[in-house]
Coordinates of C-alpha atoms in Angstrom, one line a residue:
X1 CA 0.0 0.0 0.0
X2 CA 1.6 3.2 -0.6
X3 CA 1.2 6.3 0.9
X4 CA -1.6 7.9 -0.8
X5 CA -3.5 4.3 -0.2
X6 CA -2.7 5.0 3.4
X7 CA -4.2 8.4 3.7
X8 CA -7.0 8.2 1.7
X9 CA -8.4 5.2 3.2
X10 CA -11.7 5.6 5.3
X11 CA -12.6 3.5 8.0
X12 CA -15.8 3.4 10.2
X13 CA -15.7 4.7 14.1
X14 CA -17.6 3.5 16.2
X15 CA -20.4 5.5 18.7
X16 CA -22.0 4.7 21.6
X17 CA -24.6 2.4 19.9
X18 CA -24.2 0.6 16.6
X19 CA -24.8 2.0 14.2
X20 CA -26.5 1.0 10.7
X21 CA -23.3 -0.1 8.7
X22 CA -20.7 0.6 11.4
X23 CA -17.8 -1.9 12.1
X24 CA -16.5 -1.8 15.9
X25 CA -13.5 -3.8 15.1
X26 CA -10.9 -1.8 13.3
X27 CA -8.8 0.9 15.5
X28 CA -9.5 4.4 14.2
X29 CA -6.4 6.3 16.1
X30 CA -4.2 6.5 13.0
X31 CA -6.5 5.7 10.2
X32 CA -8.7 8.3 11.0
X33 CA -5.8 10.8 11.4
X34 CA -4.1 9.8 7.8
X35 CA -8.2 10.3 6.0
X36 CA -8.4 13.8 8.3
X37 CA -4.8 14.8 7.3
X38 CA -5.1 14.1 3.1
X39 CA -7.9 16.5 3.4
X40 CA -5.8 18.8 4.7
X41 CA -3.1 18.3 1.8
X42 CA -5.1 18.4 -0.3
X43 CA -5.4 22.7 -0.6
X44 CA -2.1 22.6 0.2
X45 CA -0.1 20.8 -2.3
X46 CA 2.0 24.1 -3.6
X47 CA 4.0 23.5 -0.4
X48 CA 5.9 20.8 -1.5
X49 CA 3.4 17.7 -0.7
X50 CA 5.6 14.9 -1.2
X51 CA 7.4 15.8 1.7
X52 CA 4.9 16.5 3.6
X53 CA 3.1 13.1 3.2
X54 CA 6.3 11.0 4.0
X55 CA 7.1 12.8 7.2
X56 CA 3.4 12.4 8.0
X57 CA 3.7 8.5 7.3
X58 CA 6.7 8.5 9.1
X59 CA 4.9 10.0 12.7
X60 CA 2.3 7.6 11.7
X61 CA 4.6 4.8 12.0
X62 CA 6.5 6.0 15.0
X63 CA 3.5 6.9 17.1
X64 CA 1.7 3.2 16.2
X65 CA 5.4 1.8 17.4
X66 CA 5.2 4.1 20.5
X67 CA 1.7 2.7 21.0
X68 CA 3.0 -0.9 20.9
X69 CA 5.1 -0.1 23.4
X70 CA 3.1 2.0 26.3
X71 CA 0.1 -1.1 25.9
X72 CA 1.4 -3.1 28.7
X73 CA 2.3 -0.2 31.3
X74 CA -0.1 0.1 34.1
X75 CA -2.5 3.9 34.8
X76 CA -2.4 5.1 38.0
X77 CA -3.3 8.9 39.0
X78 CA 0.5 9.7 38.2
X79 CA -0.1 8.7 34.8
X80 CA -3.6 10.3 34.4
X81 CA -2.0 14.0 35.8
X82 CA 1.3 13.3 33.2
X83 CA -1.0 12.8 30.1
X84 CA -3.5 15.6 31.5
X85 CA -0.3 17.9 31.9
X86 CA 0.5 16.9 28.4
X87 CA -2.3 17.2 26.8
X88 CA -2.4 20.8 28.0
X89 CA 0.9 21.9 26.4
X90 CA 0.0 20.7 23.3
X91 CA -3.2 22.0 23.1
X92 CA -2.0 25.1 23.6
X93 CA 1.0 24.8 21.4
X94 CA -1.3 24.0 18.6
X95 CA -3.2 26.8 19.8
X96 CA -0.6 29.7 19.6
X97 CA 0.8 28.1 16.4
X98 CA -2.6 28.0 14.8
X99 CA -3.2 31.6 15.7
X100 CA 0.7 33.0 14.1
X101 CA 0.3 30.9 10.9
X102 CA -3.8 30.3 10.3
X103 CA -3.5 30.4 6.8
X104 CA -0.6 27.9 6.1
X105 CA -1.8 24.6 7.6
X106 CA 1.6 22.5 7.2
X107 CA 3.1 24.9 9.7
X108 CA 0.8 23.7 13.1
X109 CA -0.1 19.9 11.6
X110 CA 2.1 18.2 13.2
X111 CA 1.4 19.4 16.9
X112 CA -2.1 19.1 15.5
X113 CA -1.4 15.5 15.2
X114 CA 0.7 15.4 18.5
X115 CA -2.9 17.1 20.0
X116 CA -4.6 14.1 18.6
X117 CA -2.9 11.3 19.4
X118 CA -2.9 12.7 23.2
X119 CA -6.6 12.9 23.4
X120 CA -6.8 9.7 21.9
X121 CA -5.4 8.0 25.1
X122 CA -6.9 10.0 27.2
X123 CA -9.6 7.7 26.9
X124 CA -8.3 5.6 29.0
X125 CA -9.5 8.0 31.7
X126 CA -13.1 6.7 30.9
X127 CA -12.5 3.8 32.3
X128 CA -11.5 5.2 35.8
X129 CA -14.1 7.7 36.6
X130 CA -12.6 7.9 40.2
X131 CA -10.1 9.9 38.9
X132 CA -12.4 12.2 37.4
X133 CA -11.7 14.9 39.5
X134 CA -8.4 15.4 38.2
X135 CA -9.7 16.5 34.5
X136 CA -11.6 19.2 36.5
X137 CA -8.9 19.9 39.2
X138 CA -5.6 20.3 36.2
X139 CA -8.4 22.5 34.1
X140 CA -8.8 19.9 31.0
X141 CA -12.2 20.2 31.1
X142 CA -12.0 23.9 30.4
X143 CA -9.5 22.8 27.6
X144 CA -11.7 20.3 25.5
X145 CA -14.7 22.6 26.2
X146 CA -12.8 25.5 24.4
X147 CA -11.5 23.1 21.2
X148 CA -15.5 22.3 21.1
X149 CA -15.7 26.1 20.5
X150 CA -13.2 26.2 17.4
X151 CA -14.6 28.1 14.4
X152 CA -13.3 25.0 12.1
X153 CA -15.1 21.7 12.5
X154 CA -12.5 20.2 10.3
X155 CA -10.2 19.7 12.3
X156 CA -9.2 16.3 13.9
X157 CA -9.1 17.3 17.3
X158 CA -13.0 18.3 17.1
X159 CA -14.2 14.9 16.5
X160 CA -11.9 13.5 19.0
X161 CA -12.9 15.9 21.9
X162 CA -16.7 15.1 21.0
X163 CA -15.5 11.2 21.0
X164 CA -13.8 11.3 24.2
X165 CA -16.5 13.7 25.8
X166 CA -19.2 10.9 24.5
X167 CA -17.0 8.1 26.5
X168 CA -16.1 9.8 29.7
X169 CA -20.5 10.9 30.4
X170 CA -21.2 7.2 29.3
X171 CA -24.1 6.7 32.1
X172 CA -23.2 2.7 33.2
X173 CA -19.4 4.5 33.4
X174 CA -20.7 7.5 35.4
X175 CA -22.8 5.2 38.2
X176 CA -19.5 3.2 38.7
X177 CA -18.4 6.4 40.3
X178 CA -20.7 8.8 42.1
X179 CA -18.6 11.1 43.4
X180 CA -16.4 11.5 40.2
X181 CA -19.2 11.9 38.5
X182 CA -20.8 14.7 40.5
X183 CA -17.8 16.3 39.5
X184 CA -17.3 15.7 35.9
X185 CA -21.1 17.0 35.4
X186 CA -20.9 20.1 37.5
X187 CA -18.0 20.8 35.7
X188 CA -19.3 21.1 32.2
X189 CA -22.5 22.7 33.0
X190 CA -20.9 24.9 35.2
X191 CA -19.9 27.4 32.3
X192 CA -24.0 27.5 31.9
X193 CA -23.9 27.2 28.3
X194 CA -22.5 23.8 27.6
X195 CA -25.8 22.6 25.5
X196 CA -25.7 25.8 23.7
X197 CA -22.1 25.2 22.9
X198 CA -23.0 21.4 21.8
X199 CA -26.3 22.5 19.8
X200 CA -24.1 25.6 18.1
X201 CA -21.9 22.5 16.7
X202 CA -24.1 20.6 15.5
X203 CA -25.8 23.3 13.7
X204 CA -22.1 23.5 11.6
X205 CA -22.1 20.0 11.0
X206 CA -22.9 18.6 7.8
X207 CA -24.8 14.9 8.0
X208 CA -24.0 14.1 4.1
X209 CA -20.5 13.8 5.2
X210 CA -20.1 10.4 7.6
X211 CA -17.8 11.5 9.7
X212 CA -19.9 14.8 10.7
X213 CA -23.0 12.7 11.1
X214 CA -21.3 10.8 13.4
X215 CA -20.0 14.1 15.5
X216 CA -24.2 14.7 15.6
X217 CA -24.9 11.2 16.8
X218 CA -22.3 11.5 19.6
X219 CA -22.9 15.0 20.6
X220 CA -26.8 14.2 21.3
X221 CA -25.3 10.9 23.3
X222 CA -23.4 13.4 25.4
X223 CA -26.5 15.1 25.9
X224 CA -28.3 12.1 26.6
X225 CA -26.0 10.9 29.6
X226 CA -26.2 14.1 31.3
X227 CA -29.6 14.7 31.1
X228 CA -30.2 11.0 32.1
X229 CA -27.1 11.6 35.5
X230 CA -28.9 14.7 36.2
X231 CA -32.9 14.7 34.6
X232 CA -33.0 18.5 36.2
X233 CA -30.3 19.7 33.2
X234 CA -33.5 19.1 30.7
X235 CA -35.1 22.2 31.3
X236 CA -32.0 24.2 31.0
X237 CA -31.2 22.0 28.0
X238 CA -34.4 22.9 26.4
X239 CA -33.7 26.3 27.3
X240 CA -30.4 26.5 25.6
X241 CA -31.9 25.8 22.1
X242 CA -31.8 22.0 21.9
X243 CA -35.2 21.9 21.5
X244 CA -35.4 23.9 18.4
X245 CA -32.7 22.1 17.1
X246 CA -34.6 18.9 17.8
X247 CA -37.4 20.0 16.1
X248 CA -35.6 21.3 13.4
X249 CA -34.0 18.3 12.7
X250 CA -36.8 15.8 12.7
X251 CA -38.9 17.8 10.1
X252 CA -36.1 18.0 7.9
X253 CA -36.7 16.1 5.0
X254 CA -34.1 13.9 4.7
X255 CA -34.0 10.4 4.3
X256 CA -34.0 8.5 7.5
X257 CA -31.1 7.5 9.7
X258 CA -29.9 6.7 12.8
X259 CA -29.6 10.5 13.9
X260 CA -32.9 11.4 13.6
X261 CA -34.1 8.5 15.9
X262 CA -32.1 9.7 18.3
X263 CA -33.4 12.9 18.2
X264 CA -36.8 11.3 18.8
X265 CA -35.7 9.6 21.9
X266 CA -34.3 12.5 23.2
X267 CA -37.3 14.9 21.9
X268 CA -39.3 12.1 24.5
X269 CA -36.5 12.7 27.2
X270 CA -36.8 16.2 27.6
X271 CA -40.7 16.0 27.8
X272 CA -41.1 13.4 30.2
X273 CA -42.6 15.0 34.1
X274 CA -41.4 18.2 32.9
X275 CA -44.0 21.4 32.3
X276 CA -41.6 23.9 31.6
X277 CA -40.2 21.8 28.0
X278 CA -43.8 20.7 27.5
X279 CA -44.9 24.4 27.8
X280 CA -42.0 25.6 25.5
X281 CA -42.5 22.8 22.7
X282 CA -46.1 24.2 22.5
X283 CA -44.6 28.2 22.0
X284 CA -42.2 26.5 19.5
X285 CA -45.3 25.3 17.3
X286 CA -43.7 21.3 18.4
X287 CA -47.5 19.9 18.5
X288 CA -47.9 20.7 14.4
X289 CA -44.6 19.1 14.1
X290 CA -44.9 16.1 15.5
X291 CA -48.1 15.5 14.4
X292 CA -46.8 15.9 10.7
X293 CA -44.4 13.5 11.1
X294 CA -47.1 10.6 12.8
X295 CA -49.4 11.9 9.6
X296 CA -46.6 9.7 7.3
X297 CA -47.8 6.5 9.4
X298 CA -51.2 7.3 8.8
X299 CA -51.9 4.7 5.9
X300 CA -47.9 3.2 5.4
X301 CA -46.3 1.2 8.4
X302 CA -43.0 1.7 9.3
X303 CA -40.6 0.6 6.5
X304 CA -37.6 -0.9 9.5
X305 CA -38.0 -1.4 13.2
X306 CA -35.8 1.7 13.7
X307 CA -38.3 3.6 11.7
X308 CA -41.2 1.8 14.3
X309 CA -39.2 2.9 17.3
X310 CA -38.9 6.6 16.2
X311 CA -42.6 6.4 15.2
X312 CA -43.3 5.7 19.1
X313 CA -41.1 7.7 20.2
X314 CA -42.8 10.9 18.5
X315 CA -46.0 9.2 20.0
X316 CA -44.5 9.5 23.4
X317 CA -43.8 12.8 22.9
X318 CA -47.1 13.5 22.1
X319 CA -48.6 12.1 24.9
X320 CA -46.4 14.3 26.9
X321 CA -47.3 17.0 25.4
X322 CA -51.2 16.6 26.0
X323 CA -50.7 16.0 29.7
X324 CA -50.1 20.2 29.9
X325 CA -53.7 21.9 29.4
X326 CA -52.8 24.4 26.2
X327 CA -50.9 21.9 24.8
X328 CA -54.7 20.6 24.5
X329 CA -55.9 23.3 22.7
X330 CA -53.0 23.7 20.6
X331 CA -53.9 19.8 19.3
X332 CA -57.3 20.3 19.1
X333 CA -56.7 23.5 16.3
X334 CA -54.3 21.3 14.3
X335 CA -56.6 18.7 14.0
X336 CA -55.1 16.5 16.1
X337 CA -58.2 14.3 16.6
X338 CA -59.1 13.8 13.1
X339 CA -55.5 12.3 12.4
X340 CA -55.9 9.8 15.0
X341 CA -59.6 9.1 14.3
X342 CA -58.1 8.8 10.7
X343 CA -55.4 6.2 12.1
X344 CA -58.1 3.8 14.2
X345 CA -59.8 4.2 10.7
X346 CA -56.7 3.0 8.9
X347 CA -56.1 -0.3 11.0
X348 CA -52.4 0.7 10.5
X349 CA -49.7 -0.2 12.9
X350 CA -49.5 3.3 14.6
X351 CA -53.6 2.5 15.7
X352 CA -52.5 1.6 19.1
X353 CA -50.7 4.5 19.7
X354 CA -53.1 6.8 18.2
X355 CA -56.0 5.4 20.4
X356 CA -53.3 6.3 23.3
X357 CA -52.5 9.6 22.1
X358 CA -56.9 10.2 21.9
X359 CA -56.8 9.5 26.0
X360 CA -54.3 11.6 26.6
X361 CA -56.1 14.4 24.9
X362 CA -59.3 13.7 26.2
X363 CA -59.0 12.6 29.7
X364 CA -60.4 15.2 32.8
X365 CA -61.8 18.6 32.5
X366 CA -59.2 20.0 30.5
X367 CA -60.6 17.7 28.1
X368 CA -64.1 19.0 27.5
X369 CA -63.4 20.2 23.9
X370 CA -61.7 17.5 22.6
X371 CA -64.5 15.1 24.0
X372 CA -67.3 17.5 21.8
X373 CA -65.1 17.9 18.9
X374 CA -64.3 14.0 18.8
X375 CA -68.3 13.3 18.8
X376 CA -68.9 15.6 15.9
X377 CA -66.5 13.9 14.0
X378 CA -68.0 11.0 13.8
X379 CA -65.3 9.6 16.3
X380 CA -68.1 7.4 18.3
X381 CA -68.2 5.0 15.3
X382 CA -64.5 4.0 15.8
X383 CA -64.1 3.5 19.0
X384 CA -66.9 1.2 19.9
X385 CA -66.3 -1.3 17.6
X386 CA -62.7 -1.1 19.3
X387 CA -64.7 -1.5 22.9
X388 CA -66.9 -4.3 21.4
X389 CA -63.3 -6.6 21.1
X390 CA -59.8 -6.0 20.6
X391 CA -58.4 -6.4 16.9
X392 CA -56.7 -9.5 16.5
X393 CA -54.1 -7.2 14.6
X394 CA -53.2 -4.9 17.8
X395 CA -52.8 -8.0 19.4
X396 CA -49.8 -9.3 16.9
X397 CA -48.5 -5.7 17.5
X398 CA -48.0 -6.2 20.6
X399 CA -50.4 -4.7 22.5
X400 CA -52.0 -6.5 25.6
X401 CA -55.9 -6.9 25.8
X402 CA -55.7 -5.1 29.0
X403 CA -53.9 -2.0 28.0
X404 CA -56.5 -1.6 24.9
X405 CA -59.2 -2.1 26.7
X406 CA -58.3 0.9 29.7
X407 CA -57.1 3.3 26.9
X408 CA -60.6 2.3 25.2
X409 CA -62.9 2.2 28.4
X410 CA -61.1 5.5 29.2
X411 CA -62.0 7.0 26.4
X412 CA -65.4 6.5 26.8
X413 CA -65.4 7.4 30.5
X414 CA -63.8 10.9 29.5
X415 CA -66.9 11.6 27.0
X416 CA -69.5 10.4 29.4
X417 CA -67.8 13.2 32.0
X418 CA -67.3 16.1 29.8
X419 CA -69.9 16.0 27.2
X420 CA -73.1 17.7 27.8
X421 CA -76.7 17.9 25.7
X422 CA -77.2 16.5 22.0
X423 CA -73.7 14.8 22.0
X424 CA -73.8 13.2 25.8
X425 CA -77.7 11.7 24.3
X426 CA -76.2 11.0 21.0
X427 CA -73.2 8.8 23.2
X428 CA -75.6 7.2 26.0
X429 CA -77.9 6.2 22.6
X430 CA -75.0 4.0 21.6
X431 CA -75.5 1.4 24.5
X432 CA -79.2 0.6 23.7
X433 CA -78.4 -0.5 20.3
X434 CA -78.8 -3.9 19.2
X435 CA -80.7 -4.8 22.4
X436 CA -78.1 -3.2 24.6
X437 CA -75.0 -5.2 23.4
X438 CA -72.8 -2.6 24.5
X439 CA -74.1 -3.0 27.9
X440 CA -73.9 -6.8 27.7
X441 CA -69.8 -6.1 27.4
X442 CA -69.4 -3.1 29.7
X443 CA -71.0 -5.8 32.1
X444 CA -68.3 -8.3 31.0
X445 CA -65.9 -6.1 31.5
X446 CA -67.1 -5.3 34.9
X447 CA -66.5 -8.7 36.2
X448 CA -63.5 -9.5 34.5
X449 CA -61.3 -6.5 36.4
X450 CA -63.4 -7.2 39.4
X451 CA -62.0 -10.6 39.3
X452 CA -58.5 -9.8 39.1
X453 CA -59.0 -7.2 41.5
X454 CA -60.2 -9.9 43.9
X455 CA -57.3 -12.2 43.2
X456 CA -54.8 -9.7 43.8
X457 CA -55.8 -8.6 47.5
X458 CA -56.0 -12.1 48.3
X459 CA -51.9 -12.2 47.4
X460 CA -51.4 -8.9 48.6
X461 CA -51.4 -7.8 52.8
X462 CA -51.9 -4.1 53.4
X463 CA -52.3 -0.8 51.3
X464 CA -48.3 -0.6 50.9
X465 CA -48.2 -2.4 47.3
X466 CA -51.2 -1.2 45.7
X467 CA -48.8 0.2 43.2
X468 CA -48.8 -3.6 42.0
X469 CA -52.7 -3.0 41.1
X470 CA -52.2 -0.5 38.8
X471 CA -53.8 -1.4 35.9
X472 CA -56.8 -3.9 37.1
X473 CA -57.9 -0.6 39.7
X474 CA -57.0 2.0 36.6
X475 CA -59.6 -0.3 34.4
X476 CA -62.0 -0.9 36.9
X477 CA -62.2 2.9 38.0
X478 CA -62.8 3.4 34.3
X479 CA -65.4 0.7 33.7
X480 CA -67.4 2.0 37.2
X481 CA -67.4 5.2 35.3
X482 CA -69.5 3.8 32.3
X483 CA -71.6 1.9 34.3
X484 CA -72.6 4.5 36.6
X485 CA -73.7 6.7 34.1
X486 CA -75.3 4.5 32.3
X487 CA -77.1 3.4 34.8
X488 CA -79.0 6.8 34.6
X489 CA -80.6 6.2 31.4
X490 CA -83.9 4.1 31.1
X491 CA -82.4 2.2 28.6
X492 CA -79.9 0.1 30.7
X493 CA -81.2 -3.0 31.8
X494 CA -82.1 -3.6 35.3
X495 CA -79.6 -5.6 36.3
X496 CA -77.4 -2.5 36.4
X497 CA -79.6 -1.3 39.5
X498 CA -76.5 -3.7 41.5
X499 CA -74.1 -1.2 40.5
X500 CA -73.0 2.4 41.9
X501 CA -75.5 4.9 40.3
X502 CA -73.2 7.7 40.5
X503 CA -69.7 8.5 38.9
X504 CA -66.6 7.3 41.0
X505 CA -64.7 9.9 42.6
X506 CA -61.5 11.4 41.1
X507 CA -59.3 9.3 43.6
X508 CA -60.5 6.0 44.2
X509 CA -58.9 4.1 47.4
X510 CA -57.9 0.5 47.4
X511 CA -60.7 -0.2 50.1
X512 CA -62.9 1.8 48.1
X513 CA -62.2 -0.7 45.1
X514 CA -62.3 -3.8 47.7
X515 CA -66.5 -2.7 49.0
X516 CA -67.2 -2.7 44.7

């Protein structure tokens, strides 16, 4: 191979998950540096290139040698504070040199590659996050911070800092060392900006080019880990323009890839138990975006399973969404209900989800318009032939009988509390059809959770795990709903006269549930 061969060649480096295509087992240190470093030649070849490619192979072949060498010596904190101490003076050699000669790149490459090869075994460090106090104590993480903040993105030492950042905030890595990594954290958010800084980056990236689409991936697994160390960093995250970003990115039209499903899972991150993002996605116009991306899986399934996990994860993140009151409204005016009506319609694989998304958006007072609205679009037609018996086709999906039928029987509990006049007459009318079959079922129902309620408190002692209940109580409370107000009509048969006449109470108690 000679050297061009050498420089031009263009391995794949790993991230933090596989990736589509990606091959863990080569060692990137100098292949990446020889693909980084014939870029670099290649505007510069008036300053005699030949030479400068042989003495590059040569480092090359010195530092691999060098490498060969150091394998077998033991890391202590010694070590750790030399290579930190090192990897200072070079930085900031490559620093002053890059600042006296900016436009003649052959004069600061080679302490650009010194620069590289010491962040590359720093590294090492990631596997020790006890001595992660030393990376904040000798000011490195200052240093990488500021080569994050380097107007060129093309140079090696960006991808490398972003590649070592990823490694060192690795979340199994951080929880083998509290303390270290109650350190490490507070030091990068401590600036206040460091998600700005990390968003401002990957808004200079360019995906088309692999290397830069892999600086997006593990910049937004950076993100990830502290926001998953530390969940109150999402609202300052948010805050910082991530969640612009986010947006931005999953309407672009592109074709899909691995980064824009993990912007989906983090878009779902930064709106789980938090107002404040759920509040700001809203401002940001988030709920027309997400719901045109789920419009795509409105009559086509997902093409891949990574294509069906960013589908749910946009459907998290709607649900999210709904459980803040304006974020109600704001689905409601971009006809949020007919899209999911359409999708139940559809018998598509995002149905399940879209039947979640409807009691989300329905459920409690803040729910009262959605509830009219779904009546008057004809929305009563789809969901009781859902209540009448679960498709055999959610059922491949996945989804258990018992989680359709509470999103279902919720549903329907949610109308029967908010609607009022021609559309509450028009909903009760639905149960005395075809001599009261619907009734017949609710009464099935009934029994069934009553059962399993039953069963439960016989294995269970005391009012410590009713947690364990959850869903038989959730789907009782629901079904108790329905019954009680049907119960009201003439039309329900008289064996509902057993039954509570009245509406359960917003908080039911496991006692409560136990007398039923």
């Amino acid at each position: 191979m000679d050297v061009g061969e050498l420089l031009n060649y263009q391995p794949d480096r790993g991230a933090k998950r596989l990736r589509a295509g990606d091959d863990d087992d080569d060692d990137p240190r100098n292949k990446k540096a020889g693909r980084e470093l014939a870029r670099n030649l290649e505007g510069d070849d008036s300053e005699d290139p030949s030479g400068d490619r042989k003495r590059i192979l040569e480092k090359l072949m010195d530092d691999d040698e060098d490498a060969d060498d150091q394998e077998g010596e033991p890391v202590d904190e010694s070590s750790v504070k030399k290579m930190i101490l090192t990897f200072e003076k070079r930085s900031y050699k490559n620093q002053e040199l890059r600042i006296k000669f900016p436009d003649t790149p052959g004069r600061f490459m080679e302490t650009e590659l010194d620069l590289n090869d010491i962040i590359q075994e720093m590294h090492v460090i990631a596997t020790m996050p006890d001595l992660y106090h030393l990376l904040v104590e000798l000011n490195a993480v200052h240093s990488l911070l500021g080569l994050l903040s380097h107007e060129n993105t093309d140079i090696l030492s960006f991808k490398y800092v972003v590649d070592l950042l990823q490694e060192l905030t690795d979340i199994d890595t951080l929880h083998e060392s509290e303390e270290g990594a109650e350190v490490l954290i507070d030091s990068l958010v401590s600036p206040g900006q460091v998600v700005a800084l990390l968003v401002q980056n990957m808004e200079r990236l360019d995906e088309l080019v692999k290397e830069e689409a892999d600086g997006v991936y593990n910049t937004l697994a950076i993100i990830e880990n502290m926001a998953e160390f530390r969940p109150g960093l999402c609202t300052e995250a948010a805050q910082q323009g991530l969640m612009q970003w986010l947006l931005k990115r999953i309407k672009a039209k592109i074709p899909f890839d691995a980064n824009k499903l993990y912007c989906s899972e983090v878009l779902a991150i930064l709106l789980q138990n938090n107002d404040s993002t759920r509040e700001l996605l809203g401002e940001l116009d988030g709920i027309d975006v997400l719901l045109q991306q789920l419009s795509v899986f409105k009559r086509h399934n997902p093409a891949t399973a990574e294509e069906q996990e960013m589908m749910e994860n946009l459907f998290d993140a709607m649900c999210s969404c709904l459980m803040l009151a304006s974020n109600r409204d704001r689905f409601l005016r971009g006809e949020g209900l007919q899209l999911m009506n359409l999708m139940l319609r559809e018998k598509k694989m995002s149905r399940t989800s879209a039947l979640r998304v409807l009691d989300h958006g329905m459920i409690g007072p803040e729910g009262s318009d959605n509830c009219h609205k779904f009546v008057d679009i004809l929305g009563l037609r789809t969901i009781f032939p859902l209540f009448m018996k679960t498709p055999k086709k959610m059922r491949k999906a996945g989804a258990a009988d018992k989680e359709h039928e509470e999103h279902v029987c919720s549903i329907i509990s949610s109308c029967l509390r908010n609607l009022k006049a021609q559309q509450r007459t028009r909903l009760l009318s639905k149960f005395t059809e075809n001599d009261c079959e619907k009734v017949d079922r609710l009464m099935e129902l009934h029994f069934k959770y009553l059962e399993a309620v039953q069963l439960a408190d016989k294995r269970i002692e005391g009012e410590k795990h009713v947690g364990v209940l959850h869903l038989p109580l959730l789907s009782t409370a629901c079904i108790l709903t329905l019954t009680g107000n049907i119960s009201e009509t003439r039309a329900a048969p008289t064996s509902l006269s057993t039954l509570r006449s009245s509406p359960p109470p917003t908080a039911w108690t496991h006692s409560e549930y136990a007398a039923v």
